[in-house]
Amino acid sequence: QVQLVESGGGLVQAGGSLRLSCAASGRTFSSYSMGWFRRAPGKEREFVAAINWNGEHTYYTDSVKGRFTISRDNAKNTVYLQMNSLKPEDTAVYYCAQYESGSSYFPNVRASWGQGTQVTVSS
């Protein structure tokens, strides 16, 4: 059974940085693409970033390009999301996802999900 545990969320001022981590267990981490999603209050869950199994390919939603960086360490079974130049509109619960084989990154996602970590950016 897949377990995904996010950490690193918190309260930060606009312009600040946070690094989210997601530790995975339950199956061979390096075999799966990983992603980050977020859900802001009153909004649908949205795609943030994804990374393929070996880290060679990354994808971002337009609103975070140039500010967020997704990376992974297959030796540690962990995926990261470095978030810089944070804005109040980045406030959301951030979820880690481990994609099922063959799933699209977004939309029509088939994945296992973590419990989420809250990120709050104050203005």
Short mmCIF file of N, CA and C in Angstrom, two decimals:
data_model
loop_
_atom_site.label_atom_id
_atom_site.label_comp_id
_atom_site.label_asym_id
_atom_site.label_seq_id
_atom_site.Cartn_x
_atom_site.Cartn_y
_atom_site.Cartn_z
N GLN A 1 0.84 -1.19 0.00
CA GLN A 1 0.00 0.00 0.00
C GLN A 1 0.88 1.24 0.00
N VAL A 2 0.55 2.16 -0.89
CA VAL A 2 1.34 3.38 -1.02
C VAL A 2 1.04 4.32 0.16
N GLN A 3 2.09 4.85 0.72
CA GLN A 3 1.96 5.91 1.73
C GLN A 3 2.77 7.11 1.29
N LEU A 4 2.15 8.27 1.34
CA LEU A 4 2.80 9.51 0.97
C LEU A 4 2.62 10.48 2.13
N VAL A 5 3.72 11.00 2.65
CA VAL A 5 3.66 11.88 3.80
C VAL A 5 4.34 13.20 3.45
N GLU A 6 3.53 14.26 3.40
CA GLU A 6 4.06 15.58 3.09
C GLU A 6 4.51 16.29 4.36
N SER A 7 5.48 17.18 4.18
CA SER A 7 5.93 18.03 5.28
C SER A 7 6.51 19.31 4.69
N GLY A 8 6.72 20.29 5.58
CA GLY A 8 7.37 21.52 5.15
C GLY A 8 6.46 22.71 4.97
N GLY A 9 5.16 22.51 5.10
CA GLY A 9 4.25 23.64 4.97
C GLY A 9 4.37 24.58 6.16
N GLY A 10 3.69 25.71 6.05
CA GLY A 10 3.71 26.68 7.15
C GLY A 10 3.24 28.03 6.70
N LEU A 11 3.50 29.01 7.56
CA LEU A 11 3.12 30.40 7.30
C LEU A 11 4.36 31.18 6.88
N VAL A 12 4.26 31.91 5.79
CA VAL A 12 5.39 32.67 5.29
C VAL A 12 4.87 33.99 4.72
N GLN A 13 5.68 35.01 4.77
CA GLN A 13 5.31 36.30 4.17
C GLN A 13 5.48 36.26 2.66
N ALA A 14 4.74 37.09 1.99
CA ALA A 14 4.87 37.21 0.53
C ALA A 14 6.33 37.51 0.18
N GLY A 15 6.81 36.84 -0.85
CA GLY A 15 8.19 36.97 -1.26
C GLY A 15 9.11 35.95 -0.63
N GLY A 16 8.61 35.23 0.35
CA GLY A 16 9.42 34.23 1.04
C GLY A 16 9.46 32.90 0.32
N SER A 17 10.10 31.93 0.97
CA SER A 17 10.30 30.61 0.38
C SER A 17 9.93 29.52 1.35
N LEU A 18 9.52 28.39 0.80
CA LEU A 18 9.31 27.16 1.56
C LEU A 18 9.73 25.99 0.68
N ARG A 19 10.13 24.91 1.34
CA ARG A 19 10.40 23.68 0.61
C ARG A 19 9.53 22.57 1.17
N LEU A 20 8.69 22.03 0.32
CA LEU A 20 7.85 20.90 0.71
C LEU A 20 8.57 19.60 0.38
N SER A 21 8.35 18.62 1.23
CA SER A 21 8.89 17.28 1.00
C SER A 21 7.74 16.27 1.04
N CYS A 22 7.92 15.20 0.31
CA CYS A 22 6.94 14.11 0.33
C CYS A 22 7.72 12.80 0.35
N ALA A 23 7.61 12.09 1.45
CA ALA A 23 8.27 10.80 1.61
C ALA A 23 7.31 9.70 1.22
N ALA A 24 7.76 8.82 0.33
CA ALA A 24 6.91 7.76 -0.20
C ALA A 24 7.38 6.40 0.28
N SER A 25 6.44 5.51 0.44
CA SER A 25 6.76 4.13 0.78
C SER A 25 5.67 3.23 0.21
N GLY A 26 5.97 1.95 0.15
CA GLY A 26 4.96 0.98 -0.27
C GLY A 26 5.21 0.34 -1.61
N ARG A 27 5.95 1.02 -2.49
CA ARG A 27 6.32 0.41 -3.75
C ARG A 27 7.55 1.12 -4.28
N THR A 28 8.10 0.61 -5.36
CA THR A 28 9.39 1.10 -5.86
C THR A 28 9.26 2.54 -6.35
N PHE A 29 9.76 3.45 -5.54
CA PHE A 29 9.58 4.89 -5.78
C PHE A 29 10.09 5.30 -7.16
N SER A 30 11.24 4.79 -7.54
CA SER A 30 11.88 5.23 -8.78
C SER A 30 11.13 4.78 -10.03
N SER A 31 10.11 3.97 -9.87
CA SER A 31 9.34 3.50 -11.03
C SER A 31 8.21 4.44 -11.42
N TYR A 32 7.94 5.45 -10.61
CA TYR A 32 6.73 6.25 -10.79
C TYR A 32 7.02 7.73 -10.90
N SER A 33 6.25 8.37 -11.77
CA SER A 33 6.26 9.82 -11.81
C SER A 33 5.55 10.36 -10.56
N MET A 34 5.96 11.55 -10.17
CA MET A 34 5.41 12.18 -8.98
C MET A 34 4.90 13.58 -9.31
N GLY A 35 3.97 14.05 -8.50
CA GLY A 35 3.43 15.38 -8.76
C GLY A 35 3.04 16.10 -7.49
N TRP A 36 2.82 17.38 -7.63
CA TRP A 36 2.27 18.22 -6.57
C TRP A 36 1.01 18.90 -7.10
N PHE A 37 0.00 18.91 -6.27
CA PHE A 37 -1.25 19.59 -6.56
C PHE A 37 -1.57 20.49 -5.37
N ARG A 38 -2.53 21.37 -5.55
CA ARG A 38 -2.95 22.21 -4.44
C ARG A 38 -4.44 22.50 -4.54
N ARG A 39 -5.02 22.77 -3.38
CA ARG A 39 -6.43 23.15 -3.31
C ARG A 39 -6.55 24.37 -2.42
N ALA A 40 -6.94 25.49 -3.02
CA ALA A 40 -7.17 26.72 -2.27
C ALA A 40 -8.60 26.71 -1.73
N PRO A 41 -8.86 27.47 -0.69
CA PRO A 41 -10.22 27.51 -0.12
C PRO A 41 -11.26 27.86 -1.16
N GLY A 42 -12.29 27.04 -1.27
CA GLY A 42 -13.38 27.30 -2.19
C GLY A 42 -13.08 27.01 -3.65
N LYS A 43 -11.93 26.39 -3.91
CA LYS A 43 -11.55 26.13 -5.30
C LYS A 43 -11.32 24.64 -5.53
N GLU A 44 -11.27 24.29 -6.80
CA GLU A 44 -10.97 22.92 -7.18
C GLU A 44 -9.47 22.64 -6.98
N ARG A 45 -9.17 21.37 -6.83
CA ARG A 45 -7.76 20.99 -6.78
C ARG A 45 -7.12 21.30 -8.13
N GLU A 46 -5.91 21.84 -8.11
CA GLU A 46 -5.23 22.17 -9.36
C GLU A 46 -3.83 21.58 -9.40
N PHE A 47 -3.42 21.27 -10.60
CA PHE A 47 -2.08 20.76 -10.86
C PHE A 47 -1.05 21.86 -10.62
N VAL A 48 0.07 21.51 -9.99
CA VAL A 48 1.15 22.46 -9.77
C VAL A 48 2.39 22.06 -10.55
N ALA A 49 2.86 20.83 -10.34
CA ALA A 49 4.10 20.40 -10.98
C ALA A 49 4.15 18.88 -11.00
N ALA A 50 4.95 18.36 -11.94
CA ALA A 50 5.16 16.92 -12.04
C ALA A 50 6.59 16.65 -12.48
N ILE A 51 7.05 15.45 -12.16
CA ILE A 51 8.41 15.05 -12.51
C ILE A 51 8.38 13.59 -12.90
N ASN A 52 9.11 13.24 -13.93
CA ASN A 52 9.08 11.85 -14.37
C ASN A 52 9.96 10.99 -13.47
N TRP A 53 10.05 9.70 -13.77
CA TRP A 53 10.64 8.75 -12.82
C TRP A 53 12.09 9.04 -12.49
N ASN A 54 12.86 9.55 -13.45
CA ASN A 54 14.30 9.77 -13.20
C ASN A 54 14.64 11.25 -13.04
N GLY A 55 13.64 12.10 -13.05
CA GLY A 55 13.89 13.52 -12.82
C GLY A 55 14.32 14.30 -14.04
N GLU A 56 14.36 13.66 -15.20
CA GLU A 56 14.86 14.35 -16.39
C GLU A 56 13.83 15.29 -17.00
N HIS A 57 12.57 15.06 -16.69
CA HIS A 57 11.50 15.87 -17.28
C HIS A 57 10.61 16.42 -16.18
N THR A 58 10.38 17.72 -16.23
CA THR A 58 9.52 18.37 -15.25
C THR A 58 8.47 19.22 -15.99
N TYR A 59 7.36 19.44 -15.31
CA TYR A 59 6.25 20.17 -15.91
C TYR A 59 5.63 21.04 -14.82
N TYR A 60 5.19 22.24 -15.23
CA TYR A 60 4.65 23.19 -14.26
C TYR A 60 3.41 23.87 -14.82
N THR A 61 2.51 24.21 -13.93
CA THR A 61 1.43 25.09 -14.34
C THR A 61 2.01 26.49 -14.54
N ASP A 62 1.39 27.25 -15.42
CA ASP A 62 1.96 28.54 -15.81
C ASP A 62 2.18 29.48 -14.62
N SER A 63 1.29 29.44 -13.66
CA SER A 63 1.34 30.42 -12.57
C SER A 63 2.53 30.24 -11.64
N VAL A 64 3.21 29.08 -11.71
CA VAL A 64 4.35 28.86 -10.82
C VAL A 64 5.68 28.75 -11.56
N LYS A 65 5.64 28.79 -12.88
CA LYS A 65 6.88 28.68 -13.66
C LYS A 65 7.84 29.79 -13.27
N GLY A 66 9.10 29.42 -13.08
CA GLY A 66 10.11 30.39 -12.70
C GLY A 66 10.18 30.65 -11.21
N ARG A 67 9.19 30.17 -10.45
CA ARG A 67 9.19 30.37 -8.99
C ARG A 67 9.30 29.04 -8.23
N PHE A 68 8.69 28.01 -8.74
CA PHE A 68 8.69 26.70 -8.08
C PHE A 68 9.59 25.73 -8.84
N THR A 69 10.20 24.82 -8.10
CA THR A 69 11.02 23.78 -8.71
C THR A 69 10.70 22.44 -8.06
N ILE A 70 10.35 21.47 -8.89
CA ILE A 70 10.10 20.12 -8.40
C ILE A 70 11.38 19.30 -8.64
N SER A 71 11.70 18.46 -7.67
CA SER A 71 12.87 17.59 -7.80
C SER A 71 12.60 16.31 -7.02
N ARG A 72 13.47 15.33 -7.21
CA ARG A 72 13.29 14.07 -6.50
C ARG A 72 14.63 13.47 -6.17
N ASP A 73 14.64 12.68 -5.11
CA ASP A 73 15.82 11.92 -4.71
C ASP A 73 15.37 10.47 -4.58
N ASN A 74 15.66 9.69 -5.59
CA ASN A 74 15.18 8.30 -5.60
C ASN A 74 15.86 7.46 -4.52
N ALA A 75 17.03 7.85 -4.09
CA ALA A 75 17.71 7.12 -3.01
C ALA A 75 16.99 7.32 -1.68
N LYS A 76 16.29 8.45 -1.55
CA LYS A 76 15.58 8.76 -0.31
C LYS A 76 14.07 8.60 -0.45
N ASN A 77 13.62 8.15 -1.61
CA ASN A 77 12.18 7.98 -1.85
C ASN A 77 11.40 9.25 -1.55
N THR A 78 11.94 10.35 -1.97
CA THR A 78 11.36 11.65 -1.62
C THR A 78 11.28 12.56 -2.84
N VAL A 79 10.18 13.30 -2.91
CA VAL A 79 10.02 14.34 -3.92
C VAL A 79 9.88 15.67 -3.19
N TYR A 80 10.40 16.71 -3.81
CA TYR A 80 10.43 18.03 -3.19
C TYR A 80 9.73 19.06 -4.08
N LEU A 81 9.28 20.11 -3.44
CA LEU A 81 8.79 21.27 -4.17
C LEU A 81 9.38 22.50 -3.51
N GLN A 82 10.36 23.10 -4.18
CA GLN A 82 10.96 24.34 -3.70
C GLN A 82 10.11 25.50 -4.21
N MET A 83 9.62 26.30 -3.30
CA MET A 83 8.72 27.39 -3.67
C MET A 83 9.36 28.72 -3.26
N ASN A 84 9.67 29.52 -4.24
CA ASN A 84 10.28 30.83 -4.02
C ASN A 84 9.32 31.94 -4.46
N SER A 85 9.61 33.14 -4.03
CA SER A 85 8.80 34.31 -4.40
C SER A 85 7.31 34.03 -4.20
N LEU A 86 6.99 33.51 -3.05
CA LEU A 86 5.61 33.12 -2.78
C LEU A 86 4.67 34.32 -2.77
N LYS A 87 3.46 34.07 -3.22
CA LYS A 87 2.42 35.09 -3.31
C LYS A 87 1.21 34.66 -2.47
N PRO A 88 0.41 35.60 -2.03
CA PRO A 88 -0.79 35.21 -1.26
C PRO A 88 -1.68 34.23 -2.02
N GLU A 89 -1.71 34.32 -3.33
CA GLU A 89 -2.54 33.40 -4.12
C GLU A 89 -1.99 31.98 -4.17
N ASP A 90 -0.80 31.77 -3.63
CA ASP A 90 -0.25 30.41 -3.50
C ASP A 90 -0.78 29.71 -2.26
N THR A 91 -1.53 30.43 -1.42
CA THR A 91 -2.09 29.83 -0.21
C THR A 91 -3.03 28.69 -0.57
N ALA A 92 -2.76 27.51 -0.01
CA ALA A 92 -3.54 26.32 -0.34
C ALA A 92 -3.03 25.15 0.51
N VAL A 93 -3.78 24.07 0.46
CA VAL A 93 -3.26 22.79 0.94
C VAL A 93 -2.57 22.13 -0.25
N TYR A 94 -1.34 21.73 -0.04
CA TYR A 94 -0.54 21.12 -1.09
C TYR A 94 -0.50 19.61 -0.89
N TYR A 95 -0.77 18.89 -1.98
CA TYR A 95 -0.85 17.44 -1.95
C TYR A 95 0.22 16.83 -2.85
N CYS A 96 0.83 15.80 -2.35
CA CYS A 96 1.76 15.00 -3.12
C CYS A 96 0.98 13.88 -3.82
N ALA A 97 1.37 13.57 -5.03
CA ALA A 97 0.72 12.49 -5.79
C ALA A 97 1.76 11.58 -6.40
N GLN A 98 1.50 10.29 -6.32
CA GLN A 98 2.30 9.30 -7.03
C GLN A 98 1.41 8.75 -8.14
N TYR A 99 1.79 9.07 -9.38
CA TYR A 99 0.96 8.70 -10.51
C TYR A 99 0.97 7.19 -10.74
N GLU A 100 -0.18 6.70 -11.14
CA GLU A 100 -0.24 5.31 -11.60
C GLU A 100 0.41 5.23 -12.98
N SER A 101 0.94 4.07 -13.30
CA SER A 101 1.58 3.88 -14.60
C SER A 101 0.58 4.20 -15.71
N GLY A 102 1.02 5.03 -16.66
CA GLY A 102 0.19 5.38 -17.79
C GLY A 102 -0.74 6.55 -17.57
N SER A 103 -0.80 7.06 -16.34
CA SER A 103 -1.70 8.20 -16.07
C SER A 103 -1.15 9.47 -16.71
N SER A 104 -2.06 10.33 -17.16
CA SER A 104 -1.62 11.65 -17.58
C SER A 104 -1.31 12.48 -16.35
N TYR A 105 -0.42 13.48 -16.55
CA TYR A 105 -0.08 14.34 -15.41
C TYR A 105 -1.26 15.20 -15.01
N PHE A 106 -1.96 15.68 -15.97
CA PHE A 106 -3.15 16.49 -15.72
C PHE A 106 -3.81 16.77 -17.04
N PRO A 107 -5.14 16.66 -17.17
CA PRO A 107 -6.11 16.18 -16.18
C PRO A 107 -6.19 14.66 -16.21
N ASN A 108 -7.32 14.15 -15.80
CA ASN A 108 -7.57 12.70 -15.82
C ASN A 108 -6.48 11.95 -15.07
N VAL A 109 -6.24 12.40 -13.86
CA VAL A 109 -5.16 11.85 -13.06
C VAL A 109 -5.60 10.57 -12.35
N ARG A 110 -4.75 9.56 -12.42
CA ARG A 110 -4.89 8.36 -11.60
C ARG A 110 -3.66 8.30 -10.72
N ALA A 111 -3.86 8.44 -9.42
CA ALA A 111 -2.70 8.56 -8.53
C ALA A 111 -3.10 8.21 -7.11
N SER A 112 -2.07 7.96 -6.32
CA SER A 112 -2.22 7.86 -4.88
C SER A 112 -1.88 9.22 -4.30
N TRP A 113 -2.54 9.57 -3.17
CA TRP A 113 -2.41 10.92 -2.64
C TRP A 113 -1.96 10.93 -1.19
N GLY A 114 -1.23 11.97 -0.85
CA GLY A 114 -0.91 12.21 0.54
C GLY A 114 -2.04 12.96 1.22
N GLN A 115 -1.84 13.25 2.51
CA GLN A 115 -2.86 13.92 3.31
C GLN A 115 -2.85 15.43 3.11
N GLY A 116 -1.76 15.96 2.63
CA GLY A 116 -1.68 17.39 2.37
C GLY A 116 -0.96 18.15 3.47
N THR A 117 -0.39 19.29 3.09
CA THR A 117 0.26 20.18 4.04
C THR A 117 -0.16 21.61 3.70
N GLN A 118 -0.48 22.37 4.74
CA GLN A 118 -1.01 23.72 4.54
C GLN A 118 0.12 24.71 4.29
N VAL A 119 -0.03 25.51 3.26
CA VAL A 119 0.87 26.63 2.98
C VAL A 119 0.04 27.90 3.02
N THR A 120 0.45 28.84 3.86
CA THR A 120 -0.25 30.12 3.97
C THR A 120 0.75 31.24 3.73
N VAL A 121 0.43 32.09 2.76
CA VAL A 121 1.30 33.21 2.42
C VAL A 121 0.57 34.50 2.79
N SER A 122 1.16 35.25 3.69
CA SER A 122 0.54 36.50 4.13
C SER A 122 1.06 37.67 3.31
N SER A 123 0.22 38.66 3.13
CA SER A 123 0.61 39.82 2.31
C SER A 123 1.25 40.90 3.16
#
